PDB file of C-alpha atoms and ligand atoms in Angstrom:
ATOM      1  CA  UNK Z  20      74.766 106.778 137.776  1.00 93.00           C
ATOM      2  CA  UNK Z  21      74.904 103.142 138.821  1.00 97.00           C
ATOM      3  CA  UNK Z  22      71.777 102.045 140.657  1.00 96.00           C
ATOM      4  CA  UNK Z  23      71.082  99.396 143.288  1.00 96.00           C
ATOM      5  CA  UNK Z  24      69.272  97.235 140.723  1.00 95.00           C
ATOM      6  CA  UNK Z  25      72.305  97.443 138.407  1.00 97.00           C
ATOM      7  CA  UNK Z  26      74.518  96.293 141.272  1.00 97.00           C
ATOM      8  CA  UNK Z  27      72.217  93.301 141.817  1.00 97.00           C
ATOM      9  CA  UNK Z  28      72.195  92.647 138.067  1.00 96.00           C
ATOM     10  CA  UNK Z  29      76.005  92.807 138.007  1.00 98.00           C
ATOM     11  CA  UNK Z  30      76.243  90.198 140.753  1.00 98.00           C
ATOM     12  CA  UNK Z  31      73.834  87.965 138.856  1.00 97.00           C
ATOM     13  CA  UNK Z  32      75.800  88.333 135.597  1.00 98.00           C
ATOM     14  CA  UNK Z  33      79.111  87.711 137.382  1.00 98.00           C
ATOM     15  CA  UNK Z  34      77.687  84.595 139.062  1.00 98.00           C
ATOM     16  CA  UNK Z  35      76.555  83.290 135.642  1.00 98.00           C
ATOM     17  CA  UNK Z  36      79.940  84.027 134.071  1.00 98.00           C
ATOM     18  CA  UNK Z  37      81.675  82.185 136.905  1.00 98.00           C
ATOM     19  CA  UNK Z  38      79.358  79.207 136.455  1.00 98.00           C
ATOM     20  CA  UNK Z  39      80.049  79.233 132.716  1.00 98.00           C
ATOM     21  CA  UNK Z  40      83.834  79.395 133.254  1.00 98.00           C
ATOM     22  CA  UNK Z  41      84.000  77.112 136.284  1.00 98.00           C
ATOM     23  CA  UNK Z  42      85.958  74.412 134.448  1.00 98.00           C
ATOM     24  CA  UNK Z  43      88.335  76.898 132.767  1.00 97.00           C
ATOM     25  CA  UNK Z  44      89.136  78.585 136.081  1.00 98.00           C
ATOM     26  CA  UNK Z  45      89.772  75.222 137.675  1.00 97.00           C
ATOM     27  CA  UNK Z  46      91.996  74.227 134.763  1.00 98.00           C
ATOM     28  CA  UNK Z  47      94.056  77.411 135.181  1.00 98.00           C
ATOM     29  CA  UNK Z  48      94.386  76.614 138.893  1.00 97.00           C
ATOM     30  CA  UNK Z  49      95.328  72.996 138.086  1.00 97.00           C
ATOM     31  CA  UNK Z  50      98.396  74.328 136.242  1.00 97.00           C
ATOM     32  CA  UNK Z  51      99.769  76.453 139.085  1.00 97.00           C
ATOM     33  CA  UNK Z  52      97.636  75.703 142.159  1.00 96.00           C
ATOM     34  CA  UNK Z  53      95.337  73.014 143.508  1.00 96.00           C
ATOM     35  CA  UNK Z  54      92.618  72.943 140.841  1.00 97.00           C
ATOM     36  CA  UNK Z  55      89.849  74.452 142.920  1.00 97.00           C
ATOM     37  CA  UNK Z  56      89.497  78.111 141.909  1.00 98.00           C
ATOM     38  CA  UNK Z  57      86.484  77.509 139.651  1.00 98.00           C
ATOM     39  CA  UNK Z  58      84.911  75.269 142.282  1.00 97.00           C
ATOM     40  CA  UNK Z  59      85.529  77.831 145.045  1.00 97.00           C
ATOM     41  CA  UNK Z  60      84.175  80.771 143.060  1.00 98.00           C
ATOM     42  CA  UNK Z  61      81.182  78.849 141.766  1.00 98.00           C
ATOM     43  CA  UNK Z  62      80.273  77.644 145.246  1.00 97.00           C
ATOM     44  CA  UNK Z  63      80.367  81.203 146.562  1.00 98.00           C
ATOM     45  CA  UNK Z  64      78.586  82.931 143.712  1.00 98.00           C
ATOM     46  CA  UNK Z  65      75.918  80.241 143.421  1.00 98.00           C
ATOM     47  CA  UNK Z  66      75.122  81.070 147.042  1.00 98.00           C
ATOM     48  CA  UNK Z  67      75.282  84.800 146.271  1.00 98.00           C
ATOM     49  CA  UNK Z  68      72.793  84.308 143.448  1.00 97.00           C
ATOM     50  CA  UNK Z  69      70.426  82.480 145.794  1.00 97.00           C
ATOM     51  CA  UNK Z  70      70.402  85.337 148.320  1.00 96.00           C
ATOM     52  CA  UNK Z  71      70.089  88.171 145.758  1.00 95.00           C
ATOM     53  CA  UNK Z  72      66.265  88.226 145.873  1.00 94.00           C
ATOM     54  CA  UNK Z  73      66.557  89.070 149.591  1.00 93.00           C
ATOM     55  CA  UNK Z  74      68.669  92.112 148.633  1.00 92.00           C
ATOM     56  CA  UNK Z  75      65.845  93.769 146.665  1.00 86.00           C
ATOM     57  CA  UNK Z  76      64.996  96.010 149.616  1.00 90.00           C
ATOM     58  CA  UNK Z  77      68.558  96.620 150.718  1.00 96.00           C
ATOM     59  CA  UNK Z  78      70.656  99.572 149.687  1.00 96.00           C
ATOM     60  CA  UNK Z  79      73.890  99.257 147.692  1.00 98.00           C
ATOM     61  CA  UNK Z  80      76.176  99.090 150.715  1.00 98.00           C
ATOM     62  CA  UNK Z  81      74.076  96.463 152.517  1.00 98.00           C
ATOM     63  CA  UNK Z  82      73.853  94.393 149.347  1.00 98.00           C
ATOM     64  CA  UNK Z  83      77.637  94.412 148.951  1.00 98.00           C
ATOM     65  CA  UNK Z  84      78.043  93.532 152.623  1.00 98.00           C
ATOM     66  CA  UNK Z  85      75.688  90.572 152.288  1.00 97.00           C
ATOM     67  CA  UNK Z  86      77.750  89.360 149.329  1.00 98.00           C
ATOM     68  CA  UNK Z  87      80.911  89.693 151.388  1.00 98.00           C
ATOM     69  CA  UNK Z  88      79.501  87.692 154.298  1.00 97.00           C
ATOM     70  CA  UNK Z  89      78.198  85.022 151.923  1.00 97.00           C
ATOM     71  CA  UNK Z  90      81.613  84.642 150.294  1.00 97.00           C
ATOM     72  CA  UNK Z  91      83.516  84.599 153.569  1.00 96.00           C
ATOM     73  CA  UNK Z  92      81.312  81.876 155.018  1.00 95.00           C
ATOM     74  CA  UNK Z  93      81.019  79.736 151.885  1.00 95.00           C
ATOM     75  CA  UNK Z  94      84.313  79.965 150.019  1.00 94.00           C
ATOM     76  CA  UNK Z  95      87.506  78.407 151.268  1.00 85.00           C
ATOM     77  CA  UNK Z  96      90.996  78.910 149.955  1.00 89.00           C
ATOM     78  CA  UNK Z  97      92.671  82.232 149.382  1.00 95.00           C
ATOM     79  CA  UNK Z  98      89.967  83.582 147.109  1.00 96.00           C
ATOM     80  CA  UNK Z  99      87.122  83.410 149.678  1.00 96.00           C
ATOM     81  CA  UNK Z 100      88.603  85.852 152.193  1.00 97.00           C
ATOM     82  CA  UNK Z 101      90.109  88.001 149.410  1.00 98.00           C
ATOM     83  CA  UNK Z 102      86.883  88.461 147.459  1.00 98.00           C
ATOM     84  CA  UNK Z 103      85.067  88.714 150.815  1.00 98.00           C
ATOM     85  CA  UNK Z 104      87.365  91.593 151.729  1.00 98.00           C
ATOM     86  CA  UNK Z 105      86.918  93.237 148.315  1.00 98.00           C
ATOM     87  CA  UNK Z 106      83.138  93.286 148.762  1.00 98.00           C
ATOM     88  CA  UNK Z 107      83.343  94.336 152.415  1.00 98.00           C
ATOM     89  CA  UNK Z 108      85.475  97.359 151.520  1.00 98.00           C
ATOM     90  CA  UNK Z 109      83.241  98.097 148.552  1.00 98.00           C
ATOM     91  CA  UNK Z 110      80.339  98.105 151.011  1.00 98.00           C
ATOM     92  CA  UNK Z 111      82.113 100.489 153.404  1.00 98.00           C
ATOM     93  CA  UNK Z 112      82.893 102.824 150.500  1.00 98.00           C
ATOM     94  CA  UNK Z 113      79.244 103.124 149.484  1.00 98.00           C
ATOM     95  CA  UNK Z 114      77.466 103.665 152.806  1.00 98.00           C
ATOM     96  CA  UNK Z 115      74.256 105.722 152.401  1.00 93.00           C
ATOM     97  CA  UNK Z 116      74.633 105.938 148.619  1.00 96.00           C
ATOM     98  CA  UNK Z 117      71.346 105.574 146.741  1.00 92.00           C
ATOM     99  CA  UNK Z 118      73.168 105.633 143.404  1.00 97.00           C
ATOM    100  CA  UNK Z 119      76.833 105.684 142.456  1.00 98.00           C
ATOM    101  CA  UNK Z 120      78.393 108.564 140.560  1.00 98.00           C
ATOM    102  CA  UNK Z 121      81.671 107.978 138.708  1.00 98.00           C
ATOM    103  CA  UNK Z 122      83.504 109.295 141.786  1.00 98.00           C
ATOM    104  CA  UNK Z 123      81.613 106.834 144.008  1.00 98.00           C
ATOM    105  CA  UNK Z 124      82.481 104.055 141.610  1.00 98.00           C
ATOM    106  CA  UNK Z 125      86.162 104.999 141.790  1.00 98.00           C
ATOM    107  CA  UNK Z 126      85.981 104.909 145.598  1.00 98.00           C
ATOM    108  CA  UNK Z 127      84.337 101.491 145.474  1.00 98.00           C
ATOM    109  CA  UNK Z 128      86.960 100.038 143.135  1.00 98.00           C
ATOM    110  CA  UNK Z 129      89.852 101.648 145.006  1.00 98.00           C
ATOM    111  CA  UNK Z 130      88.564 100.466 148.397  1.00 98.00           C
ATOM    112  CA  UNK Z 131      88.146  96.899 147.132  1.00 98.00           C
ATOM    113  CA  UNK Z 132      91.690  96.864 145.757  1.00 98.00           C
ATOM    114  CA  UNK Z 133      93.166  98.378 148.930  1.00 98.00           C
ATOM    115  CA  UNK Z 134      91.382  95.732 151.002  1.00 98.00           C
ATOM    116  CA  UNK Z 135      92.809  92.869 148.938  1.00 98.00           C
ATOM    117  CA  UNK Z 136      96.308  94.366 149.150  1.00 98.00           C
ATOM    118  CA  UNK Z 137      96.071  94.762 152.935  1.00 98.00           C
ATOM    119  CA  UNK Z 138      94.642  91.315 153.418  1.00 97.00           C
ATOM    120  CA  UNK Z 139      96.851  89.368 151.013  1.00 97.00           C
ATOM    121  CA  UNK Z 140     100.007  91.499 151.101  1.00 97.00           C
ATOM    122  CA  UNK Z 141     100.586  90.962 147.388  1.00 97.00           C
ATOM    123  CA  UNK Z 142     102.190  93.618 145.246  1.00 97.00           C
ATOM    124  CA  UNK Z 143     101.856  94.446 141.594  1.00 98.00           C
ATOM    125  CA  UNK Z 144     103.810  91.840 139.626  1.00 98.00           C
ATOM    126  CA  UNK Z 145     103.306  88.990 142.123  1.00 98.00           C
ATOM    127  CA  UNK Z 146     100.953  87.184 139.679  1.00 98.00           C
ATOM    128  CA  UNK Z 147      97.677  87.595 141.575  1.00 98.00           C
ATOM    129  CA  UNK Z 148      94.319  89.296 141.104  1.00 98.00           C
ATOM    130  CA  UNK Z 149      96.108  92.548 142.061  1.00 98.00           C
ATOM    131  CA  UNK Z 150      97.707  92.550 138.604  1.00 98.00           C
ATOM    132  CA  UNK Z 151      94.222  92.859 137.129  1.00 98.00           C
ATOM    133  CA  UNK Z 152      92.454  95.010 139.728  1.00 98.00           C
ATOM    134  CA  UNK Z 153      95.210  97.585 140.127  1.00 98.00           C
ATOM    135  CA  UNK Z 154      95.623  98.676 136.472  1.00 98.00           C
ATOM    136  CA  UNK Z 155      91.834  98.787 136.210  1.00 99.00           C
ATOM    137  CA  UNK Z 156      91.568 101.222 139.147  1.00 98.00           C
ATOM    138  CA  UNK Z 157      94.452 103.375 137.856  1.00 98.00           C
ATOM    139  CA  UNK Z 158      92.933 103.543 134.396  1.00 98.00           C
ATOM    140  CA  UNK Z 159      89.469 104.332 135.756  1.00 98.00           C
ATOM    141  CA  UNK Z 160      90.945 107.156 137.836  1.00 98.00           C
ATOM    142  CA  UNK Z 161      92.874 108.564 134.869  1.00 98.00           C
ATOM    143  CA  UNK Z 162      89.778 108.418 132.700  1.00 98.00           C
ATOM    144  CA  UNK Z 163      87.795 110.390 135.303  1.00 98.00           C
ATOM    145  CA  UNK Z 164      90.556 112.988 135.497  1.00 98.00           C
ATOM    146  CA  UNK Z 165      90.128 113.411 131.728  1.00 98.00           C
ATOM    147  CA  UNK Z 166      86.463 114.162 132.307  1.00 98.00           C
ATOM    148  CA  UNK Z 167      85.042 110.806 131.225  1.00 98.00           C
ATOM    149  CA  UNK Z 168      81.930 109.353 132.842  1.00 97.00           C
ATOM    150  CA  UNK Z 169      81.390 105.893 134.337  1.00 98.00           C
ATOM    151  CA  UNK Z 170      80.729 103.989 131.107  1.00 98.00           C
ATOM    152  CA  UNK Z 171      83.700 105.132 128.986  1.00 98.00           C
ATOM    153  CA  UNK Z 172      85.965 105.023 132.058  1.00 98.00           C
ATOM    154  CA  UNK Z 173      84.841 101.486 132.791  1.00 98.00           C
ATOM    155  CA  UNK Z 174      85.448 100.476 129.177  1.00 98.00           C
ATOM    156  CA  UNK Z 175      89.054 101.688 129.467  1.00 98.00           C
ATOM    157  CA  UNK Z 176      89.422 100.033 132.890  1.00 98.00           C
ATOM    158  CA  UNK Z 177      88.283  96.664 131.552  1.00 98.00           C
ATOM    159  CA  UNK Z 178      90.721  96.940 128.645  1.00 98.00           C
ATOM    160  CA  UNK Z 179      93.494  97.632 131.164  1.00 99.00           C
ATOM    161  CA  UNK Z 180      92.321  94.695 133.282  1.00 99.00           C
ATOM    162  CA  UNK Z 181      92.485  92.402 130.257  1.00 98.00           C
ATOM    163  CA  UNK Z 182      96.012  93.568 129.491  1.00 98.00           C
ATOM    164  CA  UNK Z 183      96.910  93.122 133.174  1.00 98.00           C
ATOM    165  CA  UNK Z 184      95.568  89.586 133.017  1.00 98.00           C
ATOM    166  CA  UNK Z 185      97.677  88.761 129.946  1.00 98.00           C
ATOM    167  CA  UNK Z 186     100.676  90.235 131.736  1.00 98.00           C
ATOM    168  CA  UNK Z 187     100.316  87.615 134.497  1.00 98.00           C
ATOM    169  CA  UNK Z 188     101.306  84.842 132.042  1.00 98.00           C
ATOM    170  CA  UNK Z 189     105.086  85.468 132.024  1.00 98.00           C
ATOM    171  CA  UNK Z 190     105.153  86.420 135.724  1.00 98.00           C
ATOM    172  CA  UNK Z 191     106.726  84.325 138.454  1.00 97.00           C
ATOM    173  CA  UNK Z 192     104.207  83.864 141.287  1.00 97.00           C
ATOM    174  CA  UNK Z 193     105.265  85.359 144.613  1.00 97.00           C
ATOM    175  CA  UNK Z 194     102.015  84.901 146.607  1.00 97.00           C
ATOM    176  CA  UNK Z 195      99.538  82.113 147.161  1.00 94.00           C
ATOM    177  CA  UNK Z 196      99.895  78.472 146.231  1.00 95.00           C
ATOM    178  CA  UNK Z 197     101.347  79.250 142.792  1.00 96.00           C
ATOM    179  CA  UNK Z 198     104.409  80.707 144.539  1.00 95.00           C
ATOM    180  CA  UNK Z 199     105.327  77.183 145.734  1.00 95.00           C
ATOM    181  CA  UNK Z 200     106.078  76.369 142.086  1.00 94.00           C
ATOM    182  CA  UNK Z 201     108.702  79.073 141.697  1.00 94.00           C
ATOM    183  CA  UNK Z 202     109.920  79.195 138.080  1.00 94.00           C
ATOM    184  CA  UNK Z 203     107.341  76.606 137.038  1.00 95.00           C
ATOM    185  CA  UNK Z 204     104.585  79.172 137.619  1.00 95.00           C
ATOM    186  CA  UNK Z 205     105.899  81.106 134.598  1.00 97.00           C
ATOM    187  CA  UNK Z 206     103.889  80.731 131.407  1.00 98.00           C
ATOM    188  CA  UNK Z 207     100.459  80.306 132.996  1.00 97.00           C
ATOM    189  CA  UNK Z 208      97.646  82.835 133.388  1.00 98.00           C
ATOM    190  CA  UNK Z 209      96.658  83.552 136.987  1.00 98.00           C
ATOM    191  CA  UNK Z 210      93.299  81.995 137.908  1.00 98.00           C
ATOM    192  CA  UNK Z 211      92.302  84.676 140.467  1.00 98.00           C
ATOM    193  CA  UNK Z 212      93.282  87.387 137.998  1.00 98.00           C
ATOM    194  CA  UNK Z 213      91.021  85.713 135.477  1.00 98.00           C
ATOM    195  CA  UNK Z 214      88.005  85.734 137.814  1.00 98.00           C
ATOM    196  CA  UNK Z 215      88.753  89.356 138.775  1.00 98.00           C
ATOM    197  CA  UNK Z 216      88.725  90.267 135.083  1.00 98.00           C
ATOM    198  CA  UNK Z 217      85.324  88.566 134.722  1.00 98.00           C
ATOM    199  CA  UNK Z 218      84.061  90.582 137.697  1.00 98.00           C
ATOM    200  CA  UNK Z 219      84.978  93.897 136.064  1.00 98.00           C
ATOM    201  CA  UNK Z 220      83.804  92.811 132.619  1.00 98.00           C
ATOM    202  CA  UNK Z 221      80.428  91.808 134.090  1.00 98.00           C
ATOM    203  CA  UNK Z 222      80.096  95.241 135.673  1.00 98.00           C
ATOM    204  CA  UNK Z 223      80.822  96.882 132.320  1.00 98.00           C
ATOM    205  CA  UNK Z 224      78.277  94.647 130.602  1.00 98.00           C
ATOM    206  CA  UNK Z 225      75.537  95.772 132.989  1.00 97.00           C
ATOM    207  CA  UNK Z 226      76.468  99.465 132.876  1.00 97.00           C
ATOM    208  CA  UNK Z 227      76.599  99.272 129.070  1.00 96.00           C
ATOM    209  CA  UNK Z 228      73.046  98.013 128.758  1.00 89.00           C
ATOM    210  CA  UNK Z 229      71.039  99.395 131.685  1.00 68.00           C
ATOM    211  CA  UNK Z 230      67.741  98.096 130.329  1.00 67.00           C
ATOM    212  CA  UNK Z 231      68.839  94.463 130.353  1.00 64.00           C
TER     213      UNK Z 231
HETATM  214  P1  LIG E  22      93.789  78.664 146.883  1.00 62.31           P
HETATM  215  O1  LIG E  22      95.046  79.248 146.302  1.00 62.31           O
HETATM  216  O2  LIG E  22      93.764  78.750 148.367  1.00 62.31           O
HETATM  217  O3  LIG E  22      93.499  77.317 146.346  1.00 62.31           O
HETATM  218  P2  LIG E  22      91.970  79.780 144.955  1.00 62.31           P
HETATM  219  O4  LIG E  22      92.475  78.716 144.045  1.00 62.31           O
HETATM  220  O5  LIG E  22      90.475  79.896 145.047  1.00 62.31           O
HETATM  221  O6  LIG E  22      92.589  79.641 146.408  1.00 62.31           O
HETATM  222  O7  LIG E  22      92.503  81.212 144.467  1.00 62.31           O
HETATM  223  C1  LIG E  22      93.791  81.375 143.938  1.00 62.31           C
HETATM  224  C2  LIG E  22      93.944  82.811 143.477  1.00 62.31           C
HETATM  225  O8  LIG E  22      93.938  83.688 144.590  1.00 62.31           O
HETATM  226  C3  LIG E  22      95.259  83.102 142.794  1.00 62.31           C
HETATM  227  O9  LIG E  22      95.185  82.812 141.409  1.00 62.31           O
HETATM  228  C4  LIG E  22      95.513  84.568 143.056  1.00 62.31           C
HETATM  229  O10 LIG E  22      94.975  85.402 142.047  1.00 62.31           O
HETATM  230  C5  LIG E  22      94.747  84.813 144.320  1.00 62.31           C
HETATM  231  N1  LIG E  22      95.655  85.008 145.444  1.00 62.31           N
HETATM  232  C6  LIG E  22      96.306  84.060 146.161  1.00 62.31           C
HETATM  233  N2  LIG E  22      97.040  84.632 147.151  1.00 62.31           N
HETATM  234  C7  LIG E  22      96.844  85.974 147.034  1.00 62.31           C
HETATM  235  C8  LIG E  22      97.321  87.116 147.753  1.00 62.31           C
HETATM  236  N3  LIG E  22      98.138  86.979 148.809  1.00 62.31           N
HETATM  237  N4  LIG E  22      96.901  88.342 147.352  1.00 62.31           N
HETATM  238  C9  LIG E  22      96.080  88.490 146.298  1.00 62.31           C
HETATM  239  N5  LIG E  22      95.593  87.445 145.588  1.00 62.31           N
HETATM  240  C10 LIG E  22      95.976  86.214 145.940  1.00 62.31           C
HETATM  241 MG1  LIG E  23      93.289  76.908 144.364  1.00 62.31          MG
END
């Protein structure tokens, strides 16, 4: 079971990871975009971190919704509305849940992915965060169908996400600013895919050590 306090902890860990990798994310975006992905994400998640204490009395769904609203109003670029949508759908998928079972977690991850696809219209292979989020959801679902619980399923999902991220390197970008580069986008890792990988890895980190 994933609890409300683990969700808050996850958001805190993710915000710290983003802060730590701000320059790297911006460097990745400098290669195929406009060099602001680290700045955008850090701006948003710094704000998220500052409002987390006010989420202590909220339930999981309301917490995720607050994160969504914070991102939408503080982050520009493509990533603000896309991550905002991910968290909004995650919120809708967890209404009235006190804790999240592995099935609830699958619904959360699937809803977030579906939201990003609807909003951004990217497909698998377009060199976006979808190339990380989608294999993670598929792998998580497969793991559950094999009878695994949240932690081992999440471990497999994060491994799939990492592979998905590496797979973005040889891809030609078909969405977002990187698509303006055409062939020149080949050979670079997708910045939004990188932050999406950090998001899932942070979740795993918190679920792995609940007493942290
Ligand atoms: P911007 O491109 O507006 O400068 P960011 O640099 O913050 O925004 O984010 C860029 C990242 O957003 C990309 O690396 C990619 O992963 C993601 N992205 C861009 N467009 C889309 C889309 N249509 N669908 C999904 N993800 C997208
Ligand atoms: Mg950018």
